[in-house]
mmCIF file of C-alpha atoms in Angstrom:
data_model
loop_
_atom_site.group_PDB
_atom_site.id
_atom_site.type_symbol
_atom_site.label_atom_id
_atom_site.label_comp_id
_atom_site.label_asym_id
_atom_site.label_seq_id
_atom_site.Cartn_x
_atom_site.Cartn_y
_atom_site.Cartn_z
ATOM 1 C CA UNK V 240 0.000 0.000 0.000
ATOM 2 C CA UNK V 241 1.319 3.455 -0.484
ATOM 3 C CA UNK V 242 1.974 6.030 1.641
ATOM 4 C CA UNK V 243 -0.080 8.710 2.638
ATOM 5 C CA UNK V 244 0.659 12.154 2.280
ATOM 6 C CA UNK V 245 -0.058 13.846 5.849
ATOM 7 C CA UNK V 246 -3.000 15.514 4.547
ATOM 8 C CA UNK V 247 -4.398 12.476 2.711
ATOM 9 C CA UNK V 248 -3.902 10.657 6.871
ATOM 10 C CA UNK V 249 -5.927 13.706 8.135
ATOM 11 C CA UNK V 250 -8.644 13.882 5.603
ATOM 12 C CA UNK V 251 -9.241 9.684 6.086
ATOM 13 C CA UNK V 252 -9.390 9.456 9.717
ATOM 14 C CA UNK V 253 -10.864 12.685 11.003
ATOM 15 C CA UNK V 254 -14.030 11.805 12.452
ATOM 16 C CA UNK V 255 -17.509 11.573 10.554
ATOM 17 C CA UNK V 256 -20.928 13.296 11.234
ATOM 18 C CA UNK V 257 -23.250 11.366 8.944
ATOM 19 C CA UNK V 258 -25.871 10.980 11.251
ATOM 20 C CA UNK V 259 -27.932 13.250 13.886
ATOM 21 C CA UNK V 260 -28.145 10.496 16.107
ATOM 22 C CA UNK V 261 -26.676 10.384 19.713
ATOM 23 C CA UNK V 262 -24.629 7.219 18.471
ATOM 24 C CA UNK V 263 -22.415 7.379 15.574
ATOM 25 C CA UNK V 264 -19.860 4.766 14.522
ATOM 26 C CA UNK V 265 -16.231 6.641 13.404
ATOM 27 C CA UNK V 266 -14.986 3.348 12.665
ATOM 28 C CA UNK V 267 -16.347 -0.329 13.480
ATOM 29 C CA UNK V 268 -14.131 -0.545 16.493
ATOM 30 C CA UNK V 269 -15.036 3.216 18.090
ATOM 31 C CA UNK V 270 -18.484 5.005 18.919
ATOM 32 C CA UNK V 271 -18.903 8.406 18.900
ATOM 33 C CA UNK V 272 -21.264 9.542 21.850
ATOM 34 C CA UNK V 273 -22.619 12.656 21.099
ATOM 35 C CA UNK V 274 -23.881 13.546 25.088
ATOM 36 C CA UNK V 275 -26.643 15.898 25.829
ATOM 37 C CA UNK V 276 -27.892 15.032 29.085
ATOM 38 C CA UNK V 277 -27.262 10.948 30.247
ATOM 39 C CA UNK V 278 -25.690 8.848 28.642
ATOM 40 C CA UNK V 279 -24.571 5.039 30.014
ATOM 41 C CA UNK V 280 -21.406 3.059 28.996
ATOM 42 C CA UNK V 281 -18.898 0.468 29.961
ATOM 43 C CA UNK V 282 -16.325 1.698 32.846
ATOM 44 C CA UNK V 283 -13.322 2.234 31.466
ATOM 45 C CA UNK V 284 -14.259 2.567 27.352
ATOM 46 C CA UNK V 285 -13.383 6.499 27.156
ATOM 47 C CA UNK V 286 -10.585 6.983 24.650
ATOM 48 C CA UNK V 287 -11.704 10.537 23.881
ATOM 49 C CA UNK V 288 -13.904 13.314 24.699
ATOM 50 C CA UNK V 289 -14.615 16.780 24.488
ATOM 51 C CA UNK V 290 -16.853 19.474 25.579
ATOM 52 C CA UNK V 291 -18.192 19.708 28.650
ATOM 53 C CA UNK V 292 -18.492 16.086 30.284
ATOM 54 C CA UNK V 293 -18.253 14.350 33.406
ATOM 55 C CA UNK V 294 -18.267 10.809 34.597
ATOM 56 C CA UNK V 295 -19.373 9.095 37.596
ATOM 57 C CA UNK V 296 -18.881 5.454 38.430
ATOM 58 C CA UNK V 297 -22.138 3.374 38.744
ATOM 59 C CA UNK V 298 -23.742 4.067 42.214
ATOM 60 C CA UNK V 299 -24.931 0.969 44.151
ATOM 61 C CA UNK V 300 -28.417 2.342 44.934
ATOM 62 C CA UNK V 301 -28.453 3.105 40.894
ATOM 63 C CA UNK V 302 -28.054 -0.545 40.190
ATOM 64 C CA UNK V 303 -31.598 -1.226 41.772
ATOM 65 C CA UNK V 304 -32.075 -4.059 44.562
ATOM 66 C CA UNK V 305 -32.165 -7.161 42.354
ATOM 67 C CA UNK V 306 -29.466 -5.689 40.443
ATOM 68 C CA UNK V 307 -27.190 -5.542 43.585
ATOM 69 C CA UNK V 308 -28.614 -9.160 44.974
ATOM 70 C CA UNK V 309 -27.507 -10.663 41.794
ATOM 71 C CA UNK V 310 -24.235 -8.877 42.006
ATOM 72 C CA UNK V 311 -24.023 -9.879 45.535
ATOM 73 C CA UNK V 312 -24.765 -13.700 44.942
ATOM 74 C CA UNK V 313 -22.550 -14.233 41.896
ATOM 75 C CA UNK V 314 -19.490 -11.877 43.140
ATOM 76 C CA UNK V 315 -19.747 -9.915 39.600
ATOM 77 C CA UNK V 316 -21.561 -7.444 37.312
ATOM 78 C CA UNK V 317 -22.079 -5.004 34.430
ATOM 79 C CA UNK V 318 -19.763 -2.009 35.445
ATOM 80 C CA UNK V 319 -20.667 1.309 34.264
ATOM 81 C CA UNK V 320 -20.068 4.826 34.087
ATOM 82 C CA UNK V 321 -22.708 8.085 33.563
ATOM 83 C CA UNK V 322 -21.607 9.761 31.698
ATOM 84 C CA UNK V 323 -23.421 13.768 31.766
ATOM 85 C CA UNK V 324 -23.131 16.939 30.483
ATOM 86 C CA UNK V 325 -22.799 18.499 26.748
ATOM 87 C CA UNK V 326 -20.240 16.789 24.458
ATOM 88 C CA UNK V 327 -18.796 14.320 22.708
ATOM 89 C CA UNK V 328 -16.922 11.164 23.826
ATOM 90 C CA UNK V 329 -15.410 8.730 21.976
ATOM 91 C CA UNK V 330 -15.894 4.625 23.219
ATOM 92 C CA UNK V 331 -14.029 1.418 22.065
ATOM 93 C CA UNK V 332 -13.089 -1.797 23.462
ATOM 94 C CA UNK V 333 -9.687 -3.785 23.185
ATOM 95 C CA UNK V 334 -10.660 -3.193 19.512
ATOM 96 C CA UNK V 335 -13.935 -5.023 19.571
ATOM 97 C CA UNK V 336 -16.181 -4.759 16.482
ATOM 98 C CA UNK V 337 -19.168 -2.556 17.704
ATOM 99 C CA UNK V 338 -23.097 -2.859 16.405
ATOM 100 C CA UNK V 339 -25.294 -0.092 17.168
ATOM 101 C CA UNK V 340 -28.984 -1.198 17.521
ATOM 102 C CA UNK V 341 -32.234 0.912 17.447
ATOM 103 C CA UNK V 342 -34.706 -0.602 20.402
ATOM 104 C CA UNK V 343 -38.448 0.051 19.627
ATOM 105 C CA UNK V 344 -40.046 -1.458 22.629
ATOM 106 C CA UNK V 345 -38.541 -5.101 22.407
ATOM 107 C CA UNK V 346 -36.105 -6.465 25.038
ATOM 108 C CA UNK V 347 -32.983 -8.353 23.889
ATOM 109 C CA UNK V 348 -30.479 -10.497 25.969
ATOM 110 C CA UNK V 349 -26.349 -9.423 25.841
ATOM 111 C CA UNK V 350 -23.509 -10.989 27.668
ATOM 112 C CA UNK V 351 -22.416 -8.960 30.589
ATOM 113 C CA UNK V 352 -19.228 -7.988 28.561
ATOM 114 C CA UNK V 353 -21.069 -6.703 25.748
ATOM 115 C CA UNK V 354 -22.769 -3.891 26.527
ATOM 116 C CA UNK V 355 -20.852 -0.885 25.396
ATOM 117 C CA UNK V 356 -23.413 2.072 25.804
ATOM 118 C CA UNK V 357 -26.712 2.604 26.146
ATOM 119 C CA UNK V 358 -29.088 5.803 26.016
ATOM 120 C CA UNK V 359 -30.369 7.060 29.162
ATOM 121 C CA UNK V 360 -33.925 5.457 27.754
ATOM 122 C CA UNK V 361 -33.196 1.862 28.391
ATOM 123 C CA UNK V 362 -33.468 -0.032 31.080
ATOM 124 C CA UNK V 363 -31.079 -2.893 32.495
ATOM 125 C CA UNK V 364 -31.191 -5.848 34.496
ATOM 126 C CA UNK V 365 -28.588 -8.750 35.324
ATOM 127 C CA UNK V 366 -30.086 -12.289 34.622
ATOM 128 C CA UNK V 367 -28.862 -14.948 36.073
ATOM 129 C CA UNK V 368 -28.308 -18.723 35.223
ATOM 130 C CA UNK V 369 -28.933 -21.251 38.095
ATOM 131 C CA UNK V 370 -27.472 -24.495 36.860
ATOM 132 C CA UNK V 371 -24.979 -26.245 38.912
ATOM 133 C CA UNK V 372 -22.549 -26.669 35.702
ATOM 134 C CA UNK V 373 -22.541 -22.775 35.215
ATOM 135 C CA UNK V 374 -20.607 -22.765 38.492
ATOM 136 C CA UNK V 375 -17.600 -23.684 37.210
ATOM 137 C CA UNK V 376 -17.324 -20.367 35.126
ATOM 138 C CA UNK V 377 -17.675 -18.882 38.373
ATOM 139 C CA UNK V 378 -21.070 -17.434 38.220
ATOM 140 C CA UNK V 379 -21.077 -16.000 34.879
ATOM 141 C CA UNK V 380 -24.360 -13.493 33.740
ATOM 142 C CA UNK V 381 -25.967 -12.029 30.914
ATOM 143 C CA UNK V 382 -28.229 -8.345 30.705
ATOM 144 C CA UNK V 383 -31.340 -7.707 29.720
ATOM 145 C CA UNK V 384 -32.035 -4.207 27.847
ATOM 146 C CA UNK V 385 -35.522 -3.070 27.090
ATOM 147 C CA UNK V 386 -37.085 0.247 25.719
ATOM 148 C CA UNK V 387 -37.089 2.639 23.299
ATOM 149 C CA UNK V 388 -33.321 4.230 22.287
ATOM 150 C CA UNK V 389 -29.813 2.760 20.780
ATOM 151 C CA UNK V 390 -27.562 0.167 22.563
ATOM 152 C CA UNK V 391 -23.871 -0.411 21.284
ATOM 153 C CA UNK V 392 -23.137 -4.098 21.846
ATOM 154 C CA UNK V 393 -19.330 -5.560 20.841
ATOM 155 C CA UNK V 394 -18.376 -8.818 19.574
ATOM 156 C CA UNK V 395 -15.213 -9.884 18.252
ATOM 157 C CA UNK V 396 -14.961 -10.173 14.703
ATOM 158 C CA UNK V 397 -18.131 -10.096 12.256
ATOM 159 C CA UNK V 398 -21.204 -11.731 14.321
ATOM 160 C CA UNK V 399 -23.600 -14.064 12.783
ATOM 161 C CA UNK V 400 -27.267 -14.305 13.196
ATOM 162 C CA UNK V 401 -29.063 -17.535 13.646
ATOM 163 C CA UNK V 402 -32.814 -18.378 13.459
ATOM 164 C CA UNK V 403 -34.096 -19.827 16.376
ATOM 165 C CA UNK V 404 -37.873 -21.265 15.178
ATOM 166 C CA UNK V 405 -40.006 -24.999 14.824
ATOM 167 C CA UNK V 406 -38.432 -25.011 11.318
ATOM 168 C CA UNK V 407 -34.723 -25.012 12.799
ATOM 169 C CA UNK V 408 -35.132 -26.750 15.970
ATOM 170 C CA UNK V 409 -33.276 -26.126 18.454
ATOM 171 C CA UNK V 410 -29.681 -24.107 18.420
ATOM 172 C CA UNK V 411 -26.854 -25.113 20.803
ATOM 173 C CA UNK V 412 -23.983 -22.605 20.989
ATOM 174 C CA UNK V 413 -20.715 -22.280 23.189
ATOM 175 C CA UNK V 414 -21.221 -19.910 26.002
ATOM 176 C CA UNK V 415 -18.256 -18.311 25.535
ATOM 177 C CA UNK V 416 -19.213 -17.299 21.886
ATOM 178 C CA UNK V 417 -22.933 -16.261 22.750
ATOM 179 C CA UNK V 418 -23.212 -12.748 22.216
ATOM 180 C CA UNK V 419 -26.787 -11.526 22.006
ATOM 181 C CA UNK V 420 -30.332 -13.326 21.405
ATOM 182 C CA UNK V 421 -34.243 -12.440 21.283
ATOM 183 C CA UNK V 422 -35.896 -11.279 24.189
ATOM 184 C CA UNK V 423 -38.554 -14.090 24.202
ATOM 185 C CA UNK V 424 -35.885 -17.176 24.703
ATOM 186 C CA UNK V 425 -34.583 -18.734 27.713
ATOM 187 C CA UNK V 426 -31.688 -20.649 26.969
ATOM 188 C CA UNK V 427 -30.959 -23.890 29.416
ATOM 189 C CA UNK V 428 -27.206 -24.865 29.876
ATOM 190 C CA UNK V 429 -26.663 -27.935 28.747
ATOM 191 C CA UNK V 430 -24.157 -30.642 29.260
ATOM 192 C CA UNK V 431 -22.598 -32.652 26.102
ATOM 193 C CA UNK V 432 -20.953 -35.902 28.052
ATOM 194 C CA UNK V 433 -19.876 -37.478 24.288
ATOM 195 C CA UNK V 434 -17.582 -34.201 23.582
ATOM 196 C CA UNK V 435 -16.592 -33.928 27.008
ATOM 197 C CA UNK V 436 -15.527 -37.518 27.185
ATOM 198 C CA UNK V 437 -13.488 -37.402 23.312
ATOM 199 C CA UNK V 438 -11.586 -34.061 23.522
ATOM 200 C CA UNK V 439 -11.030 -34.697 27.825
ATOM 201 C CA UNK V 440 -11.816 -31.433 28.628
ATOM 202 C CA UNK V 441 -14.218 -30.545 32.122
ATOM 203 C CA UNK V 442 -15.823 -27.150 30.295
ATOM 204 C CA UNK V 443 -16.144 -25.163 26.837
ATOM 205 C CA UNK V 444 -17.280 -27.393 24.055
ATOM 206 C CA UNK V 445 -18.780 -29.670 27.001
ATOM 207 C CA UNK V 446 -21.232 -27.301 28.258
ATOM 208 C CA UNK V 447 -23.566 -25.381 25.790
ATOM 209 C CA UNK V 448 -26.410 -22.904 25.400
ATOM 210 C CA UNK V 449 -29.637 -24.708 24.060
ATOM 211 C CA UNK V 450 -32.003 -22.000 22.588
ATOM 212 C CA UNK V 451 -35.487 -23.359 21.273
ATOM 213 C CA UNK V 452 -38.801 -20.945 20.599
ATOM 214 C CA UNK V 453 -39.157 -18.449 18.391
ATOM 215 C CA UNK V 454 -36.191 -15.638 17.808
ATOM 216 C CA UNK V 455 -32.637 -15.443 17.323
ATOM 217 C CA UNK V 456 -29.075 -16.055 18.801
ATOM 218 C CA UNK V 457 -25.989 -14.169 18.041
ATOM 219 C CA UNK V 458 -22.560 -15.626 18.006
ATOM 220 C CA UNK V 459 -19.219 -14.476 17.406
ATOM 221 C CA UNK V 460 -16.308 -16.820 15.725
ATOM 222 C CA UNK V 461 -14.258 -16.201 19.156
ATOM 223 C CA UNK V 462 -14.310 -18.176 22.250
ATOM 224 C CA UNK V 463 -14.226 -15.442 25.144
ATOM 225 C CA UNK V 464 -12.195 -16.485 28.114
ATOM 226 C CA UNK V 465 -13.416 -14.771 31.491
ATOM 227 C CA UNK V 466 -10.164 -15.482 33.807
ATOM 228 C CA UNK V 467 -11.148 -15.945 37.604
ATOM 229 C CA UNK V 468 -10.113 -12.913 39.724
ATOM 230 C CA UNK V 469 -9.675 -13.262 43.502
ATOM 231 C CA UNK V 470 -12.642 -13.117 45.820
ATOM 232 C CA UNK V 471 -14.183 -15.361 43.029
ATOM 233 C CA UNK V 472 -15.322 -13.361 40.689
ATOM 234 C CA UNK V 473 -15.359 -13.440 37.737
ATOM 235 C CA UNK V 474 -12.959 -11.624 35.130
ATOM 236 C CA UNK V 475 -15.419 -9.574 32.844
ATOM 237 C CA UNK V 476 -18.868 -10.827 32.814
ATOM 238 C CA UNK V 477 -19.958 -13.929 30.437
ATOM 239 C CA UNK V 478 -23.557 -16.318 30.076
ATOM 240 C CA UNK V 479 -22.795 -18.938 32.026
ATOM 241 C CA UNK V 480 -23.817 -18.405 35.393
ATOM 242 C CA UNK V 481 -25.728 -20.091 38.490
ATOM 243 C CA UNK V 482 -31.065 -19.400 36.253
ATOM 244 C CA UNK V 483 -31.950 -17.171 39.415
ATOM 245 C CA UNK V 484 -34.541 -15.680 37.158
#
């Protein structure tokens, strides 16, 4: 590839305004957040900002009672930040691929690790798994969002959609490369003793996701490893968890 004249740099990766929405994609690994008011994102995404913005760690009381409970119980959650004021800030995520989605009343299901931003419109709640296999992960949990307003989810690499319906039957995915699926299923971890017992392995391929209904289920072609931190919790959030719900 040739080089770029400095102008040529400048011109290609100043930022874009093609859009009057309060979400705007500058690349498909950074979100421009254009703030007027509240705004909700991942602790620690900022790479950017400017204007006049401010940013406040997640209170507990903020988080709502079964919020905290869950948090509590599992020894984990969804950390964000507020952030408030009149600006822009700029959001990525180790380089994560980022989908901005346009909620008109439904409710959709993200793994903890995820959720990138939300508007001030949607709500949240921590759902949690209460199978005794999903204890191995270390109590892993997924969020509900609901309402009317844009959500920035991540995944790594292009995501794929599948079908969850009668025609399909039912879709089993790894955990660890569930992103995202339809408000209206309930997944049920599931335990694969035939893999388990050929590859020797105690988790991934052995446990699974088992989605059957009517919707869809999201997946990314990366296996997401949530290391164990001390206290047991767990590293950043994930599906697997102990269905408290």
């Amino acid at each position: 590839m040739a080089a770029k004249t400095l102008q040529e740099f400048l011109s290609t990766t100043k930022e874009k305004d093609l859009s009057g929405d309060a979400f705007e994609l500058e690349s498909s690994h950074m979100l421009e957040v254009r703030v007027d008011g509240l705004v909700w994102a991942k602790a620690g995404s900022m790479i950017a900002r400017k204007g006049g913005v401010k940013f406040t760690r997640q209170g507990m009381l903020e988080q709502g009672l079964g919020n905290l409970l869950k948090k509590a119980v599992s020894g984990e959650g969804m950390t964000l930040m507020k952030i408030e004021g009149q600006g822009r800030v700029y959001l990525a995520d180790v380089g994560k691929k980022i989908t901005v989605l346009r909620l008109q009343g439904e409710s959709i299901f993200v793994n903890g690790n995820d959720v990138l931003a939300t508007e001030s419109t949607i709500t949240n709640e921590i759902k949690m798994m209460r199978k005794a296999a999903g204890m191995m992960t270390g109590g892993l949990f997924n969020v509900k969002l609901s309402g009317h307003g844009l959500v920035a989810i991540t995944s790594h690499y292009e995501p794929l959609t599948l079908p969850v319906n009668a025609t399909t039957g039912p879709v089993f995915t790894d955990p660890n490369a569930t992103v995202a699926w339809s408000g209206g299923l309930s997944p049920e971890i599931v335990t694969d003793i035939n893999i388990k017992t050929l590859i020797g392995r105690g988790s991934g391929e052995s446990i699974q996701l088992r989605f059957a209904g009517e919707g869809w289920v999201v997946v990314q072609p990366y296996e997401e490893v949530y290391f164990q931190q001390s206290g047991g919790s767990s590293g950043g959030g994930g599906l697997l968890g102990a269905l408290m719900d």
